[in-house]
CSV table of C-alpha atoms and ligand atoms in Angstrom, one decimal:
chain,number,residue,atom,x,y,z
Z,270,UNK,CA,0.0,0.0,0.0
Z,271,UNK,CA,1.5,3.4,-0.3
Z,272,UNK,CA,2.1,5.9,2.1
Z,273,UNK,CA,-0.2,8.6,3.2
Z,274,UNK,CA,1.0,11.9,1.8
Z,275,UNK,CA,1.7,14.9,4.3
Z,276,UNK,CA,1.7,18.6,3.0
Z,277,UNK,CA,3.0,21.4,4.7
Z,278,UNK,CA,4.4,24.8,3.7
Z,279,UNK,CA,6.0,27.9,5.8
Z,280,UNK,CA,5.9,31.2,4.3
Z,281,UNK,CA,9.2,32.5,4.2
Z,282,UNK,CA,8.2,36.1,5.2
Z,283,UNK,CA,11.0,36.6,8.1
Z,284,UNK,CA,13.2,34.5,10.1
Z,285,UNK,CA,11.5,31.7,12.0
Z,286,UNK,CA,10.7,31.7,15.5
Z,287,UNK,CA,9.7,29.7,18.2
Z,288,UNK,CA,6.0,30.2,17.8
Z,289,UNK,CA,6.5,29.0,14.2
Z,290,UNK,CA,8.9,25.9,15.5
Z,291,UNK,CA,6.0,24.9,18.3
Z,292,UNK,CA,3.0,26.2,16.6
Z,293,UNK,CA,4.1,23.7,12.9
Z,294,UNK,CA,7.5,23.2,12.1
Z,295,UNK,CA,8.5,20.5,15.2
Z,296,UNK,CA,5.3,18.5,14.2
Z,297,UNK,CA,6.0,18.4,10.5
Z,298,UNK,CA,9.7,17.2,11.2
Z,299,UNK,CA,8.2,14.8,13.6
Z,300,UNK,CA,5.7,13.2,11.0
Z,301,UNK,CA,8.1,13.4,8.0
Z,302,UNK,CA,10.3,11.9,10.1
Z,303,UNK,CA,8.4,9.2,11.6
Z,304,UNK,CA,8.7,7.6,7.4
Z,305,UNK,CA,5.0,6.6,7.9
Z,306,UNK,CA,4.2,9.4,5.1
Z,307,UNK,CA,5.4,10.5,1.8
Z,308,UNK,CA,6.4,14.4,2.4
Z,309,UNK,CA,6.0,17.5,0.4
Z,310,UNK,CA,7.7,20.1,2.6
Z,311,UNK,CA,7.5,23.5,0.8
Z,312,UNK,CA,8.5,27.7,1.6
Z,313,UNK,CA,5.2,29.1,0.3
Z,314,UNK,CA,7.1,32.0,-1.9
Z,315,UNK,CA,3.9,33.0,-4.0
Z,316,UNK,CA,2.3,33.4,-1.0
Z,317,UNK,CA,5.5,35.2,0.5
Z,318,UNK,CA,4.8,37.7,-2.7
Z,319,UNK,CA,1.2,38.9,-1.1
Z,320,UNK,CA,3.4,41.1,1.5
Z,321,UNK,CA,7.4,40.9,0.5
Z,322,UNK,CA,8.2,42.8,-2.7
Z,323,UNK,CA,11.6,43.1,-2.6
Z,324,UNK,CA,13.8,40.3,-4.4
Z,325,UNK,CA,16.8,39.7,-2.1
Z,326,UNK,CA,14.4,39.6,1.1
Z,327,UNK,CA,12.2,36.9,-0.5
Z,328,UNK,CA,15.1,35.3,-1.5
Z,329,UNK,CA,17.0,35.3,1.7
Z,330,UNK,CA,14.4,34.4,3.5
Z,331,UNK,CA,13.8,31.7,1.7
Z,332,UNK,CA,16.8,29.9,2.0
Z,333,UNK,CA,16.9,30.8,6.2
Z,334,UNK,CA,13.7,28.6,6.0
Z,335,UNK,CA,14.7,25.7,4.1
Z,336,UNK,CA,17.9,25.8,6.4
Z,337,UNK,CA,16.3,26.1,9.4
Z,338,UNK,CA,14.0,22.9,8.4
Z,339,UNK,CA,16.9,21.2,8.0
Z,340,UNK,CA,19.0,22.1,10.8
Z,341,UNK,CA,16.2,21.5,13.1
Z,342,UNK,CA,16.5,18.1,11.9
Z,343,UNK,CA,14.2,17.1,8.7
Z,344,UNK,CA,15.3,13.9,7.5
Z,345,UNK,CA,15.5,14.9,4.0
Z,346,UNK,CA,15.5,11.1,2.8
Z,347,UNK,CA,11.7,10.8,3.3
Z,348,UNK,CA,10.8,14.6,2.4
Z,349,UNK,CA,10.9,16.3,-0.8
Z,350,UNK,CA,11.3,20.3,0.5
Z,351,UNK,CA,11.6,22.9,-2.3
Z,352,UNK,CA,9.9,26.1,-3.3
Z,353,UNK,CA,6.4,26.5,-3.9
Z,354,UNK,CA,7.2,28.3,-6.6
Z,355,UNK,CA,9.0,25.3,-8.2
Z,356,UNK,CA,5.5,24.3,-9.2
Z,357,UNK,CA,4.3,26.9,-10.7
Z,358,UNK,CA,1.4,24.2,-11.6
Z,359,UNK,CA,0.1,25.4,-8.4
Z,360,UNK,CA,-1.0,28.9,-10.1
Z,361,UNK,CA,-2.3,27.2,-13.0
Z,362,UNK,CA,-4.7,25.3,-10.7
Z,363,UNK,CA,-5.6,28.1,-8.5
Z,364,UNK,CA,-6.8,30.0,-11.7
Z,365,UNK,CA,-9.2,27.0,-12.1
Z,366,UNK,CA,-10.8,26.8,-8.8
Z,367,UNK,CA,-11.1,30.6,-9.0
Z,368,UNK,CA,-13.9,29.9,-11.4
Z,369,UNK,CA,-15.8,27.3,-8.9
Z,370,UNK,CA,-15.9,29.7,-6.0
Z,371,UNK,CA,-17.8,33.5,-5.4
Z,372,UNK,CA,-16.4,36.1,-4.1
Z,373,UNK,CA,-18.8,36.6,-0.9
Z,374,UNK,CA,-17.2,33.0,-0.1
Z,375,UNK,CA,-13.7,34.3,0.2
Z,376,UNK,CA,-14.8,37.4,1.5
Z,377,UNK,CA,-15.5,35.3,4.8
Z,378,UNK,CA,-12.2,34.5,5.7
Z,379,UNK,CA,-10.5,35.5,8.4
Z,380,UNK,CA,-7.6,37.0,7.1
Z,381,UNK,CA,-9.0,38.9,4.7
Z,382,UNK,CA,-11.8,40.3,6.9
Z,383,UNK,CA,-8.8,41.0,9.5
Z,384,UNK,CA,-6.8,42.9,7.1
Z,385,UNK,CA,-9.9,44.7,5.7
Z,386,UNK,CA,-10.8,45.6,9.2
Z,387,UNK,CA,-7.6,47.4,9.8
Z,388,UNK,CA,-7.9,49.2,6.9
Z,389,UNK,CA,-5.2,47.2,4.8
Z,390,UNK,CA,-5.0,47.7,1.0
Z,391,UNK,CA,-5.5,44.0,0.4
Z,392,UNK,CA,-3.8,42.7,-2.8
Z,393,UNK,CA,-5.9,39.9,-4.8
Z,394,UNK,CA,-3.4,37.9,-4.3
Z,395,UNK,CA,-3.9,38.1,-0.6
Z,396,UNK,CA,-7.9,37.6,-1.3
Z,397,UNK,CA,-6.9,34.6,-2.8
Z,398,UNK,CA,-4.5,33.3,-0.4
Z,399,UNK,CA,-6.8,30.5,0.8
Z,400,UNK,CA,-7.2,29.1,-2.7
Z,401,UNK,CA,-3.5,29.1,-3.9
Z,402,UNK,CA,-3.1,27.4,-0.1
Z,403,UNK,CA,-6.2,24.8,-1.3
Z,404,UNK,CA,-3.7,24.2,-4.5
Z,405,UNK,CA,-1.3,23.3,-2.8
Z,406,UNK,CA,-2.4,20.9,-0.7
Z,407,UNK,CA,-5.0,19.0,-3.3
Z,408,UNK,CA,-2.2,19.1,-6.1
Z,409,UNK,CA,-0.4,16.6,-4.2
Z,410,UNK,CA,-3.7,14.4,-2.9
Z,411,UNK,CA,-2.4,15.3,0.9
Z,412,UNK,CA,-4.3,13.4,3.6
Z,413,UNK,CA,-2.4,15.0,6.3
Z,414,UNK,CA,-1.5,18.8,6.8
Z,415,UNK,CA,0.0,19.6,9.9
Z,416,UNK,CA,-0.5,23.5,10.8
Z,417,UNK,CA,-0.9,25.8,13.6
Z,418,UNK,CA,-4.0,26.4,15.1
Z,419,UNK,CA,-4.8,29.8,12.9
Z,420,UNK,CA,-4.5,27.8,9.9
Z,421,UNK,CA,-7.6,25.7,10.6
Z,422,UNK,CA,-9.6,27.9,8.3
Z,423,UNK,CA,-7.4,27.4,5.8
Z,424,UNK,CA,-7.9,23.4,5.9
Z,425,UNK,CA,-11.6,24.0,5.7
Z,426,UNK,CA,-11.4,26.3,2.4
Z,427,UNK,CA,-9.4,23.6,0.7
Z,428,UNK,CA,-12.0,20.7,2.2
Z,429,UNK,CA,-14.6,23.0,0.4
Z,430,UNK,CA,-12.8,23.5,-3.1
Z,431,UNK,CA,-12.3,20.3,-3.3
Z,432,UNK,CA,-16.2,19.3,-3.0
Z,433,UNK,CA,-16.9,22.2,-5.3
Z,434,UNK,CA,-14.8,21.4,-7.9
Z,435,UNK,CA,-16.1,17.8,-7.9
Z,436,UNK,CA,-19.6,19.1,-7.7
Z,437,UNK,CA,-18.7,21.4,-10.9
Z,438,UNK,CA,-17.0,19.2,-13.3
Z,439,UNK,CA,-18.8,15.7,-11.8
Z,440,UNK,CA,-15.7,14.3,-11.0
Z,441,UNK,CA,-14.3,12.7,-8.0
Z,442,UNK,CA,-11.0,14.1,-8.7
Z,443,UNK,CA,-10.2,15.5,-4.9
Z,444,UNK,CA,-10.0,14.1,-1.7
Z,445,UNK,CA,-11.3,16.4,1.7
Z,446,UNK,CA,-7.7,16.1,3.5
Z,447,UNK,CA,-7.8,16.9,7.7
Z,448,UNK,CA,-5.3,19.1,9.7
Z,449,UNK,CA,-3.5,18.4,12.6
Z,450,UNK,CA,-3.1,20.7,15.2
Z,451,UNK,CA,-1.2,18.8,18.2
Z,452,UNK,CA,-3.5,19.9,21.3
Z,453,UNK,CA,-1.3,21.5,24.4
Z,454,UNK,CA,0.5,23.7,21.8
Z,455,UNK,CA,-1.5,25.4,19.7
Z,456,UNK,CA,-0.9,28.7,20.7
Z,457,UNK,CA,2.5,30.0,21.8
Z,458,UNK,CA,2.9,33.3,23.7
Z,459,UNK,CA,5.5,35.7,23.3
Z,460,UNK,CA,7.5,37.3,25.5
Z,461,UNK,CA,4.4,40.2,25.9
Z,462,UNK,CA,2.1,36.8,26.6
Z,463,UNK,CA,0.1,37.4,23.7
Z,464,UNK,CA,0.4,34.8,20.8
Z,465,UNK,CA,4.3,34.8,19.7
Z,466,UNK,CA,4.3,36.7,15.7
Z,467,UNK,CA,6.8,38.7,14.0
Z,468,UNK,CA,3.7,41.4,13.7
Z,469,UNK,CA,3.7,42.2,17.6
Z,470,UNK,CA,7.6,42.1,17.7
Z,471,UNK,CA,7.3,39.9,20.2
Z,472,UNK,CA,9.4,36.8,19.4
Z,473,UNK,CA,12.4,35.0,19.8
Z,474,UNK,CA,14.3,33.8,16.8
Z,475,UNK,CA,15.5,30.4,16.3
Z,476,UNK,CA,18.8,31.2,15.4
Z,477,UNK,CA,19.5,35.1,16.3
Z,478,UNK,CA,22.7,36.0,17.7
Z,479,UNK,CA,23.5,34.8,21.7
Z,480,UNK,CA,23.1,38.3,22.4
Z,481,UNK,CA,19.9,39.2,20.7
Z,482,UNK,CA,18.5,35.6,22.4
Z,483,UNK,CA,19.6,37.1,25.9
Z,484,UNK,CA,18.1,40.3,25.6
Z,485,UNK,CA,14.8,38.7,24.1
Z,486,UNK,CA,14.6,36.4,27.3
Z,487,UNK,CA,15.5,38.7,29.9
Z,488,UNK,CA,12.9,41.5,28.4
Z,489,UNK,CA,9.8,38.6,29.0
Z,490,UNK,CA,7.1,40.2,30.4
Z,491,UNK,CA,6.1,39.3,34.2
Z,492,UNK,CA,3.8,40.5,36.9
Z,493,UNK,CA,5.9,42.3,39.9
Z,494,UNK,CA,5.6,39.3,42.3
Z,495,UNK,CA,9.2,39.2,44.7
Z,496,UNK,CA,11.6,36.3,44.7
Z,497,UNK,CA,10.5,34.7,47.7
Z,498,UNK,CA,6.5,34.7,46.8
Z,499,UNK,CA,4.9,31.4,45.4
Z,500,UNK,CA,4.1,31.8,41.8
Z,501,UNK,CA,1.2,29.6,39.5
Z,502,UNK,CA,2.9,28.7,36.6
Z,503,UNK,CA,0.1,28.4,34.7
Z,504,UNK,CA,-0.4,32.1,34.6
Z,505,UNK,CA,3.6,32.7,34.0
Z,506,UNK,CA,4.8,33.5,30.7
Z,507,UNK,CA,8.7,32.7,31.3
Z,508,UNK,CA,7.0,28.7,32.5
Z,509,UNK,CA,4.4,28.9,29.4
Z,510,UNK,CA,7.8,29.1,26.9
Z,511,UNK,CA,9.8,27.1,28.9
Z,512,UNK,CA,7.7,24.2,29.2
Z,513,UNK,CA,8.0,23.7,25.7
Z,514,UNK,CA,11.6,22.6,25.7
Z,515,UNK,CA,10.6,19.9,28.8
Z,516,UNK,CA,10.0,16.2,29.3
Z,517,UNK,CA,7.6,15.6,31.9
Z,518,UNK,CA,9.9,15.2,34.5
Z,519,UNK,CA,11.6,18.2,33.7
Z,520,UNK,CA,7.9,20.0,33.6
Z,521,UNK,CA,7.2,19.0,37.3
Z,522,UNK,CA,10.6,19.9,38.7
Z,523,UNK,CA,10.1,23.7,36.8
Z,524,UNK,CA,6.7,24.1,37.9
Z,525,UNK,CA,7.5,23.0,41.3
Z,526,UNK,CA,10.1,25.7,41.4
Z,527,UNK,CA,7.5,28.6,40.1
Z,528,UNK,CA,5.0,27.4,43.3
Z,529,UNK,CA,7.3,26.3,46.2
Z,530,UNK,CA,8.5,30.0,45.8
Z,531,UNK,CA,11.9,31.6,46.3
Z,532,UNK,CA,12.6,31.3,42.7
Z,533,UNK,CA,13.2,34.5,41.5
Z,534,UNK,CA,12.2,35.9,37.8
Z,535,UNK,CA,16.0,36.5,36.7
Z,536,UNK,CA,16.3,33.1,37.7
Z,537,UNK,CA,13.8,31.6,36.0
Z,538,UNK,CA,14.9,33.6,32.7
Z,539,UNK,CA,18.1,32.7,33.1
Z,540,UNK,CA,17.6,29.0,33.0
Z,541,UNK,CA,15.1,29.1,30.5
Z,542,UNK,CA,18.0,31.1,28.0
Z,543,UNK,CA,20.4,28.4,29.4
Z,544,UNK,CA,17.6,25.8,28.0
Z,545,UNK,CA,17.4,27.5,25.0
Z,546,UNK,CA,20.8,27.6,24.4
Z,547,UNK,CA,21.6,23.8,25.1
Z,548,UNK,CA,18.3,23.1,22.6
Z,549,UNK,CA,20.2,25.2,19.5
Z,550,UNK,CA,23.7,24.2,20.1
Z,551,UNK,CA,23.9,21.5,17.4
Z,552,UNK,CA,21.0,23.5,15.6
Z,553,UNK,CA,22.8,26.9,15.1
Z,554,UNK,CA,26.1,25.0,14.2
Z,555,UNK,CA,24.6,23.5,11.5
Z,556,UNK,CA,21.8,26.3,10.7
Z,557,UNK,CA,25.1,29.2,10.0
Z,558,UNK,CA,27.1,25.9,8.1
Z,559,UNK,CA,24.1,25.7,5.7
Z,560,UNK,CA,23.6,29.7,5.4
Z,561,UNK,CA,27.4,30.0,4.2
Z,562,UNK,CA,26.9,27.2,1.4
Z,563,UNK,CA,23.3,28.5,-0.5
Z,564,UNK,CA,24.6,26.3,-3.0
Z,565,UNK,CA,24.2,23.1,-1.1
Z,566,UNK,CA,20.8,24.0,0.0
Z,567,UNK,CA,19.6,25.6,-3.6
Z,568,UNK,CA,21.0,21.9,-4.5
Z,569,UNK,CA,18.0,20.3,-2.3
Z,570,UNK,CA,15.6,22.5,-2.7
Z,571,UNK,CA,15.6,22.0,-6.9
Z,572,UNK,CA,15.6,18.7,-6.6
Z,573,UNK,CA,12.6,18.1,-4.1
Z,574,UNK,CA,11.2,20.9,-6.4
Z,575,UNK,CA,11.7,18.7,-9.2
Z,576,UNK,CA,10.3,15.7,-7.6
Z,577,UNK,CA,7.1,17.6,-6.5
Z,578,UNK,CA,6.8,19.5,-9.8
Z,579,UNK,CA,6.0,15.7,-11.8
Z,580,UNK,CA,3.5,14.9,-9.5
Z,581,UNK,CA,1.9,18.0,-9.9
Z,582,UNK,CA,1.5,17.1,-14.0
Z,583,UNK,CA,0.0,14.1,-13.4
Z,584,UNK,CA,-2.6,16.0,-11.6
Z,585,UNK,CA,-2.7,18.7,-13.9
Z,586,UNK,CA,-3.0,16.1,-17.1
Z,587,UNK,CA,-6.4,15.2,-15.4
Z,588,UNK,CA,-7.5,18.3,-14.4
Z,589,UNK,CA,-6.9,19.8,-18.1
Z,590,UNK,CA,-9.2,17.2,-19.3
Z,591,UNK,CA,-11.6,17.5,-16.8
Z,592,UNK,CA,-12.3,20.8,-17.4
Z,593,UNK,CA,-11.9,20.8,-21.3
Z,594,UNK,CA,-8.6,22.3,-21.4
Z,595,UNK,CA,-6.8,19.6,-22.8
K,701,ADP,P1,4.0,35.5,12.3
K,701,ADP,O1,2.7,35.6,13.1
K,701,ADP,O2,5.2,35.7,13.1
K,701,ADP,O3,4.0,36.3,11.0
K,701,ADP,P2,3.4,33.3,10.6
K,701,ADP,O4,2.0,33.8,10.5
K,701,ADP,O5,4.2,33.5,9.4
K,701,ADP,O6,4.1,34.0,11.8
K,701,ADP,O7,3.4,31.8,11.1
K,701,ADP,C1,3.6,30.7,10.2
K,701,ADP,C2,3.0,29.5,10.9
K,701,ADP,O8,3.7,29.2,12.1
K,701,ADP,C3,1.5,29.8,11.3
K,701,ADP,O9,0.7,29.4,10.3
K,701,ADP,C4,1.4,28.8,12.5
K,701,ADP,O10,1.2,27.5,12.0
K,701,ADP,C5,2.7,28.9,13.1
K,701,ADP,N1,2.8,29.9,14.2
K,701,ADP,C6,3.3,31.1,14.2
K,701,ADP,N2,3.2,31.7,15.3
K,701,ADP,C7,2.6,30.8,16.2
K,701,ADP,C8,2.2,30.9,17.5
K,701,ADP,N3,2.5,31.9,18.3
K,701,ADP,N4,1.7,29.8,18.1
K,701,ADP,C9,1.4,28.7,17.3
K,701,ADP,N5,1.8,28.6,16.0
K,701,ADP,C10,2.3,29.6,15.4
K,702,LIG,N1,-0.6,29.7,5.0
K,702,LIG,C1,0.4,28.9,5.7
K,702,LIG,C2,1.0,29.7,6.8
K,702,LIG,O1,1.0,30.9,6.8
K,702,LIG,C3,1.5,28.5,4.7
K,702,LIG,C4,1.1,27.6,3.7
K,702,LIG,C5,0.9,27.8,2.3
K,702,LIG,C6,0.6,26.2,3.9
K,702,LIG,N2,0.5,26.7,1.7
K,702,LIG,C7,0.3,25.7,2.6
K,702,LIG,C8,0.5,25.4,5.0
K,702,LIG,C9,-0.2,24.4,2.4
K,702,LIG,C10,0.0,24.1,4.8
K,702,LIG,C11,-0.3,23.6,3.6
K,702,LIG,O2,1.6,29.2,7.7
């Protein structure tokens, strides 16, 4: 039997953080790892295009994703990762289930009804984020796609599409595919407490500099309680980012810290950099080994694009016919 196919992509719009490793990335590795499923692993650059427009950024970018993905430790041996925009097939088939959907439906999404409300000239490329995303993941049949909690939506556009292209050409050409968002870490804070993005200038960078990780850690926001007062970790933002990094044991020993008291916040942000730190080690070496060789990584990413790009034409040779195309 063959495997069950997992898609992901990660817009390379900045450098990755650790809402982005907890929220997607660290599951993605650990089902394209786990060899159970065939993996297509891609840096959504189209959609990157919706808010970068500057050709060195996108570029950069780019490649800090791919190397990231792989110094965080995706076993490239069971994953294709390349560039969305590889397959440009993927444009081709958005144009087609533009024609099967109305505008009021898109209108509903959340992203576009966020930017709208804040007043955001919104790009039709952003309008039709959902459906290049849809494209993506139906191109390639996925049964799995692995995302963060505010990507949900997304999974249920594509579910639709999918019926409403079948409906519209009476074929049964896509399956609905399911998300998975691991429960427990859906939403990461930052080091404000609210949700971890690069928009609130809250986060901490996978692989910034030892200094800029120090700085972002000791600035985490807490209440003014002293040293010596007992603390509920549950309402803690240093515990809510360092828990992440811990094995059970590890969880009850920290949390017993935060509520036995005399465990001061410096302290507490001190061992959770000193976590960090051990976690990247390895990571970093290997993350600033692959920045200073693009051509090893622009080496992996063609051929996974490659790879991905045939199976797109055999899709694309049925959809042409379906609809009359070809
Ligand atoms: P940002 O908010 O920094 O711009 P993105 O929207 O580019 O981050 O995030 C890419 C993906 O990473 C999201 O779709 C989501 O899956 C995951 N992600 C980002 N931030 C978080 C977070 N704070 N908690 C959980 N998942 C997150
Ligand atoms: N929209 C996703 C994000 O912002 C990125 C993405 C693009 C994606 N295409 C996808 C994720 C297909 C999963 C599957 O994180």
């Amino acid at each position: 039997m063959s495997k069950k196919i997992l898609v992901s992509g990660i817009k390379p719009t900045g450098r990755l953080h650790f809402g982005n490793y907890f929220g997607a990335m660290k599951q993605n590795i650990e089902l394209a790892n786990s060899g159970d499923y065939e993996s297509f692993i891609f840096l959504a650059d189209y959609h990157a295009l919706t808010s970068v427009k500057n050709k060195e950024e996108l570029h950069t970018q780019t490649l800090e994703a791919a190397a990231s993905y792989i110094a965080c430790g995706l076993d490239m041996s069971s994953t294709k990762l390349f560039k969305q925009s590889s397959v440009p097939e993927v444009t081709e088939l958005t144009w087609i289930f533009n024609n099967c959907i109305t505008m009021p439906y898109l209108m509903r999404a959340h992203a576009f009804k966020d930017s709208e409300a804040k007043n955001k000239d919104v790009n039709v490329g952003l309008f039709d984020y959902p459906v290049l995303m849809a494209s993506d993941i139906l191109m390639y049949d996925a049964d799995v796609v692995p995302v963060g909690a505010d990507q949900k939506q997304h999974i249920e556009y594509t579910r639709d599409i999918a019926g409403y292209y079948n409906r519209a050409f009476g074929v049964e050409q896509f399956k609905e595919p399911k998300e998975l968002i691991v429960e427990g870490v859906a939403i990461i804070p930052g080091i404000d407490g609210q949700k971890m993005s690069k928009s609130y200038n809250n986060h901490i960078e996978l692989f910034c500099s030892d200094e800029d990780l120090k700085k972002r850690v000791m600035s985490i926001v807490t209440d003014s309680a002293t040293p010596s007062e007992k603390k509920n970790p549950d309402e803690n933002n240093i515990y809510k980012i360092h828990k992440l990094f811990l094995n059970e044991s590890e969880d009850v020993s920290l949390r017993a810290k935060f509520e036995d008291g005399g465990y001061s916040y410096k302290d507490a942000k001190e061992e959770l950099l000193a976590t960090i730190m051990k976690w990247r080690e390895e990571k970093k070496e290997k993350y600033d080994e692959l920045m200073k060789n693009p051509e090893t990584l622009l080496t992996i990413l063609k051929d996974g694009g490659a790879q991905a790009r045939s199976r797109a034409e055999q899709t694309m040779k049925k959809v042409r016919t379906q609809v009359g195309l070809e």
